[in-house]
Coordinates of N, CA and C in Angstrom, one line a residue:
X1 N 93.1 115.6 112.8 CA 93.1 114.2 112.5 C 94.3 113.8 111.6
X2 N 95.1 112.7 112.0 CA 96.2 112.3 111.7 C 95.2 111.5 109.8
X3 N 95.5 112.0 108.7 CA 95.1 111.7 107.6 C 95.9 110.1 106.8
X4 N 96.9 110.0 107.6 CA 98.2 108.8 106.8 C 99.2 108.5 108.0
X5 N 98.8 107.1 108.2 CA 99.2 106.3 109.6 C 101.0 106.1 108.8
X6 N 101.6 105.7 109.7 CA 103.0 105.6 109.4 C 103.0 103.8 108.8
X7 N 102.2 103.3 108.8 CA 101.7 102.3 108.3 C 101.7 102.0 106.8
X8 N 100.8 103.3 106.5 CA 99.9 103.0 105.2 C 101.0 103.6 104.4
X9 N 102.1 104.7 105.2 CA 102.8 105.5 104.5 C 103.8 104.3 103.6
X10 N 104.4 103.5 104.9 CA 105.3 102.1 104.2 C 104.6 101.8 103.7
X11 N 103.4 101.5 103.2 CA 103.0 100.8 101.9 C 102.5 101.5 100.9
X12 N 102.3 102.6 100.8 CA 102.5 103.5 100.1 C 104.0 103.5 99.1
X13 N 104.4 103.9 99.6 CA 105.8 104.5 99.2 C 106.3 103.4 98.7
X14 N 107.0 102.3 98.7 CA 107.0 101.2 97.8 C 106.2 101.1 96.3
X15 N 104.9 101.0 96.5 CA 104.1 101.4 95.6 C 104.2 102.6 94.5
X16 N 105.0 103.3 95.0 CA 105.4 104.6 94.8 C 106.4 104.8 93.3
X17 N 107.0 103.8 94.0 CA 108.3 103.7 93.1 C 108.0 102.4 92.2
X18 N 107.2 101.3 92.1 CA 106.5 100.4 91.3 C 105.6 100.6 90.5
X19 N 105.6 101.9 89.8 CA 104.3 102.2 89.1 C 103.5 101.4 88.1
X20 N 104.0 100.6 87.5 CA 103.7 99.7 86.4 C 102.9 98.2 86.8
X21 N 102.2 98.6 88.1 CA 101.5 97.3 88.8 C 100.0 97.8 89.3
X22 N 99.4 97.4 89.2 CA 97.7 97.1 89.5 C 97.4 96.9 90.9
X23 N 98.0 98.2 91.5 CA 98.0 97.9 92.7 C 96.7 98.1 93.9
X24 N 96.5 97.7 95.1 CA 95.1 97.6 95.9 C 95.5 98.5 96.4
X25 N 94.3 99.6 96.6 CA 94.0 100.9 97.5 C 95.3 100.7 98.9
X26 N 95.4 101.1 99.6 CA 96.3 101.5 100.8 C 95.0 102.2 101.9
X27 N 95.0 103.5 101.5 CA 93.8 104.1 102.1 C 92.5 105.0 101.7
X28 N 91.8 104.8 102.5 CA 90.4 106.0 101.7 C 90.1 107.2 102.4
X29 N 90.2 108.3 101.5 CA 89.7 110.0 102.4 C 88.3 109.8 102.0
X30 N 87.4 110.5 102.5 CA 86.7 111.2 102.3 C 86.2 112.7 102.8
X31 N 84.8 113.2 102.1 CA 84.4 114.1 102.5 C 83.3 113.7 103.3
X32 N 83.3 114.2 104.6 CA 81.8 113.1 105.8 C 80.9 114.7 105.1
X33 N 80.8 115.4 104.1 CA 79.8 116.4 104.3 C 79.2 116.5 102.7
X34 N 80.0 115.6 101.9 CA 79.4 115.9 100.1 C 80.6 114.9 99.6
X35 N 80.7 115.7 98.6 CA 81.9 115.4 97.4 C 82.8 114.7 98.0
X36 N 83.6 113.9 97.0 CA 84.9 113.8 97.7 C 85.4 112.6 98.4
X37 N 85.6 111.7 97.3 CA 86.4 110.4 97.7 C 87.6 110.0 97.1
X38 N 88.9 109.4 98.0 CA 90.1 109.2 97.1 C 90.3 107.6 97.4
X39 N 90.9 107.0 96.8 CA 91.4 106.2 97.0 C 92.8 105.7 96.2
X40 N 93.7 105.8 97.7 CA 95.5 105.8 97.0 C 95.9 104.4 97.1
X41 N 96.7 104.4 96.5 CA 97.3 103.6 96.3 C 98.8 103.5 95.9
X42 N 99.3 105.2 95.7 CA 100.8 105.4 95.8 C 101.2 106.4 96.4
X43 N 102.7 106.6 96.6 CA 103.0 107.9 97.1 C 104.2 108.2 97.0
X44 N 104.7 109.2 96.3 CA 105.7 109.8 95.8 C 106.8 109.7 97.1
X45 N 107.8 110.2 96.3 CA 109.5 109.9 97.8 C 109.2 111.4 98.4
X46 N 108.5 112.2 97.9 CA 108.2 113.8 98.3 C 107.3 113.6 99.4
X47 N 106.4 112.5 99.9 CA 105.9 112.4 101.0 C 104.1 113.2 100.5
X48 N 104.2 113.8 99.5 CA 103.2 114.7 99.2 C 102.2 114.3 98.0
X49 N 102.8 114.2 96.6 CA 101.6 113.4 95.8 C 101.6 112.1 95.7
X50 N 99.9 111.6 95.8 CA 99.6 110.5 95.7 C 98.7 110.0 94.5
X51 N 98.8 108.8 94.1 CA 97.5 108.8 93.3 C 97.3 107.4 93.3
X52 N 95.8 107.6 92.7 CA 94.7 106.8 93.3 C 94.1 106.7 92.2
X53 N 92.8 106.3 93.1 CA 91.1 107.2 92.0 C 90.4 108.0 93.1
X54 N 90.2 108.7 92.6 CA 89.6 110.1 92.7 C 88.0 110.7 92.4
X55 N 87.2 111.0 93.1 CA 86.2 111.0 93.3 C 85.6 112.2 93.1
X56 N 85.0 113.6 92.8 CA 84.8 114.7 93.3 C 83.8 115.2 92.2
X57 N 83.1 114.3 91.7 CA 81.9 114.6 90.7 C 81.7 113.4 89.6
X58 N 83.3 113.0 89.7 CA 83.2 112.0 88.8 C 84.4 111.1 88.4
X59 N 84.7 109.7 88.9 CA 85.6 108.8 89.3 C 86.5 108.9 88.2
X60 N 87.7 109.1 88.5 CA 89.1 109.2 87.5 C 90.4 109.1 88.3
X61 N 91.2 108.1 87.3 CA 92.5 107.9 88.1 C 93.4 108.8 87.9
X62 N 94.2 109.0 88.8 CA 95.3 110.7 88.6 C 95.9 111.1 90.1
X63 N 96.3 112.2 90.1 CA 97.5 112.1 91.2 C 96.5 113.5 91.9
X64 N 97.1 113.7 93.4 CA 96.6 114.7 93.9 C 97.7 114.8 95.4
X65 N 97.2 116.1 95.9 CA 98.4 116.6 97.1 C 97.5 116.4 98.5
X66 N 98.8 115.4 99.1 CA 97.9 115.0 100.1 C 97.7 116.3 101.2
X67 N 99.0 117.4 100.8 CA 99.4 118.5 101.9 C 97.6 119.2 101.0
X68 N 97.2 119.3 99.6 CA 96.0 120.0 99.8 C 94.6 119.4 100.7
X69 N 94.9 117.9 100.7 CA 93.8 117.9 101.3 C 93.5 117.6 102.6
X70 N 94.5 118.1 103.3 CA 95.2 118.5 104.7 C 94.3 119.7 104.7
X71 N 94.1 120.6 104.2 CA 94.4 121.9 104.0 C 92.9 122.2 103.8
X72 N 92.2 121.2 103.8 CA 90.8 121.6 103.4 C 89.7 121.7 104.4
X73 N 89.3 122.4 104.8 CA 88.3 123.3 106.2 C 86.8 122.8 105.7
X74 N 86.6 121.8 106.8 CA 84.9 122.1 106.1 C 83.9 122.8 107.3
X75 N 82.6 122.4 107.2 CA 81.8 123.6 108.6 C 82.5 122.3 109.2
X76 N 82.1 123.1 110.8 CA 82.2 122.9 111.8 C 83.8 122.2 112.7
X77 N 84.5 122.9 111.7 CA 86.2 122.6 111.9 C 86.6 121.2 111.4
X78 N 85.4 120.9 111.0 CA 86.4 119.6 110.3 C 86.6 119.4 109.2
X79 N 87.6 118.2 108.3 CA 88.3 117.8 107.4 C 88.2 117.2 106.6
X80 N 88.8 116.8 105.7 CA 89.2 115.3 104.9 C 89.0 114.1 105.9
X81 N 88.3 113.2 106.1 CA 88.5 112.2 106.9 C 89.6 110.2 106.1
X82 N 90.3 110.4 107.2 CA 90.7 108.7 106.2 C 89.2 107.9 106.9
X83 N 88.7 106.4 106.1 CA 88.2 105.7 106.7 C 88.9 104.7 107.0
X84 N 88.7 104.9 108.7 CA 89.3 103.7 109.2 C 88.6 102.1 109.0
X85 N 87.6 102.1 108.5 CA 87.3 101.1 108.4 C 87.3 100.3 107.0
X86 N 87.9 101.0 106.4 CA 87.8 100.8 104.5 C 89.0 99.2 103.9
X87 N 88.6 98.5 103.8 CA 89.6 97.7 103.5 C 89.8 97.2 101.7
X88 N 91.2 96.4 102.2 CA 91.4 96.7 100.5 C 92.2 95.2 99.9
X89 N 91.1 94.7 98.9 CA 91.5 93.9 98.9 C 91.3 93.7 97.2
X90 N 91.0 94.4 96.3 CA 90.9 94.4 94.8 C 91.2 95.5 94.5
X91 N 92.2 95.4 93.4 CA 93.0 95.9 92.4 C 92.5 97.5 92.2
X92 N 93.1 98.3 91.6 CA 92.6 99.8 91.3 C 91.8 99.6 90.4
X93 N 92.2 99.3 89.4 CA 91.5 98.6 87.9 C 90.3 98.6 88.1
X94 N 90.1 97.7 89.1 CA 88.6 96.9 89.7 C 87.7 97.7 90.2
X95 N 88.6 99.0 91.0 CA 87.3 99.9 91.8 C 87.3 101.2 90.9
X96 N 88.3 101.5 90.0 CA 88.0 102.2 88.6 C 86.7 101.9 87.6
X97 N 87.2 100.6 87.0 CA 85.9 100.3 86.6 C 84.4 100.4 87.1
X98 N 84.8 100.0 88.2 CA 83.2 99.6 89.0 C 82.6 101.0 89.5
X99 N 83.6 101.7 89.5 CA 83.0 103.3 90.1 C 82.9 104.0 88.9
X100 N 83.1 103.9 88.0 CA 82.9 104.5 86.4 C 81.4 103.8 85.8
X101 N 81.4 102.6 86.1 CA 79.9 101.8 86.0 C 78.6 102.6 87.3
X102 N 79.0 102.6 88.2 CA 78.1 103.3 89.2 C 78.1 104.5 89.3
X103 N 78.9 105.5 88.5 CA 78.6 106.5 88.8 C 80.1 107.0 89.5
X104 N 79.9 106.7 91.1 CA 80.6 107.2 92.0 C 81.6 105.8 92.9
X105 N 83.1 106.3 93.4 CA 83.5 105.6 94.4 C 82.0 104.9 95.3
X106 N 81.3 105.9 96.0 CA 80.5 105.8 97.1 C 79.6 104.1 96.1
X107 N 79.1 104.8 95.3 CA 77.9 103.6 94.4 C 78.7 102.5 94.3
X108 N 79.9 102.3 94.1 CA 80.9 101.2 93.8 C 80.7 100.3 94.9
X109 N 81.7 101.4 95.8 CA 81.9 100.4 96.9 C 80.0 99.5 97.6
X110 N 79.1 100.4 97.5 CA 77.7 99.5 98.0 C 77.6 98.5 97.1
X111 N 77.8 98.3 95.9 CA 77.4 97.3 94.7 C 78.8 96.0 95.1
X112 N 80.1 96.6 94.7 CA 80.9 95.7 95.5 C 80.4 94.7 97.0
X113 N 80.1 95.4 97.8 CA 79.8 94.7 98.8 C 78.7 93.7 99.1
X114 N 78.0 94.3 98.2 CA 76.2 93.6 98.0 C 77.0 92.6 97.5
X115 N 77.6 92.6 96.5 CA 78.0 91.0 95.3 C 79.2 90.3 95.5
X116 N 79.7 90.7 97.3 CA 80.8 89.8 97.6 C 81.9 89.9 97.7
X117 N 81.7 91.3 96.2 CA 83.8 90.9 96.2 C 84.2 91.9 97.3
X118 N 83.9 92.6 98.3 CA 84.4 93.0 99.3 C 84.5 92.1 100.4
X119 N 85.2 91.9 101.4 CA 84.6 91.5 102.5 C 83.5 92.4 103.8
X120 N 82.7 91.5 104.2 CA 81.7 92.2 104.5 C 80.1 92.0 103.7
X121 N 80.8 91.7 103.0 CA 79.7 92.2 101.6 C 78.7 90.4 101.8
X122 N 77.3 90.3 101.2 CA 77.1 89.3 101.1 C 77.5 88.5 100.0
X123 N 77.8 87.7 100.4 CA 78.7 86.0 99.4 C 77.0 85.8 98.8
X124 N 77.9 85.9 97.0 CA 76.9 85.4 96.3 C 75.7 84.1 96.4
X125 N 76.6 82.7 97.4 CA 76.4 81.3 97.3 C 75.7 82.0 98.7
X126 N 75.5 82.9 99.6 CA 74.9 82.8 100.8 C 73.3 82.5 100.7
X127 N 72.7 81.7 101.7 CA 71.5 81.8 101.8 C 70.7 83.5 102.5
X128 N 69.6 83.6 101.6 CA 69.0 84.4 102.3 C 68.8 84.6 103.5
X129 N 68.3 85.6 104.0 CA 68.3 86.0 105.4 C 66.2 85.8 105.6
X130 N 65.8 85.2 106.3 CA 64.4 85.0 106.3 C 64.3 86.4 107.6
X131 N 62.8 86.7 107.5 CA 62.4 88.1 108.6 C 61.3 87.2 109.4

């Protein structure tokens, strides 16, 4: 599985060299089997480290190798997954804090979305859903 579209890489890498900005995620890995969420938001001219926030017991922002998590075998032949469906639209700041308050990336992002500030998520001003 292709881990970093030639897309994300151009926005990446910009970012890369802007370090001094509060910048919104690019992409998300995870692990589809436990542990193990990143979210980048830069990427070195080496093509190789990125950083983000980081996930793997317990949310912290910092750099990591995207060639190691290429490199990572889980059962059944599979990997690190990107989610393709992850979108990004609030600051690192924002999903740092919130995932340091919940615990985890994973806890963040459900409480995010419950309270709107994702899209997808339900809008605070929405009316209930009757059953």
């Amino acid at each position: 599985m292709i881990l970093l579209t030639d897309t994300q890489r151009d926005r990446l890498l910009p970012n890369g060299r802007d370090r001094d900005q509060d910048h919104i995620p690019v992409v998300k890995f995870f692990n589809p089997f436990g542990a193990g969420v990143w979210l980048a938001t830069e990427l070195d001219e080496d093509g190789d480290i990125m950083f983000g926030l980081a996930d793997i017991g317990y949310p912290e922002l910092g750099s990591w190798s995207l060639n190691e998590l290429r490199s990572i075998r889980l059962p059944f032949g599979m990997g690190i997954e990107p989610d393709l469906l992850f979108t990004w639209d609030l600051p690192i700041s924002v999903w740092a804090e919130a995932a340091r308050d919940a615990g985890s990336i994973r806890d963040a992002e459900r409480l995010l979305y419950r309270s709107g500030r994702l899209p997808g998520g339900t809008r605070p001003d929405a009316e209930p859903r009757r059953s």
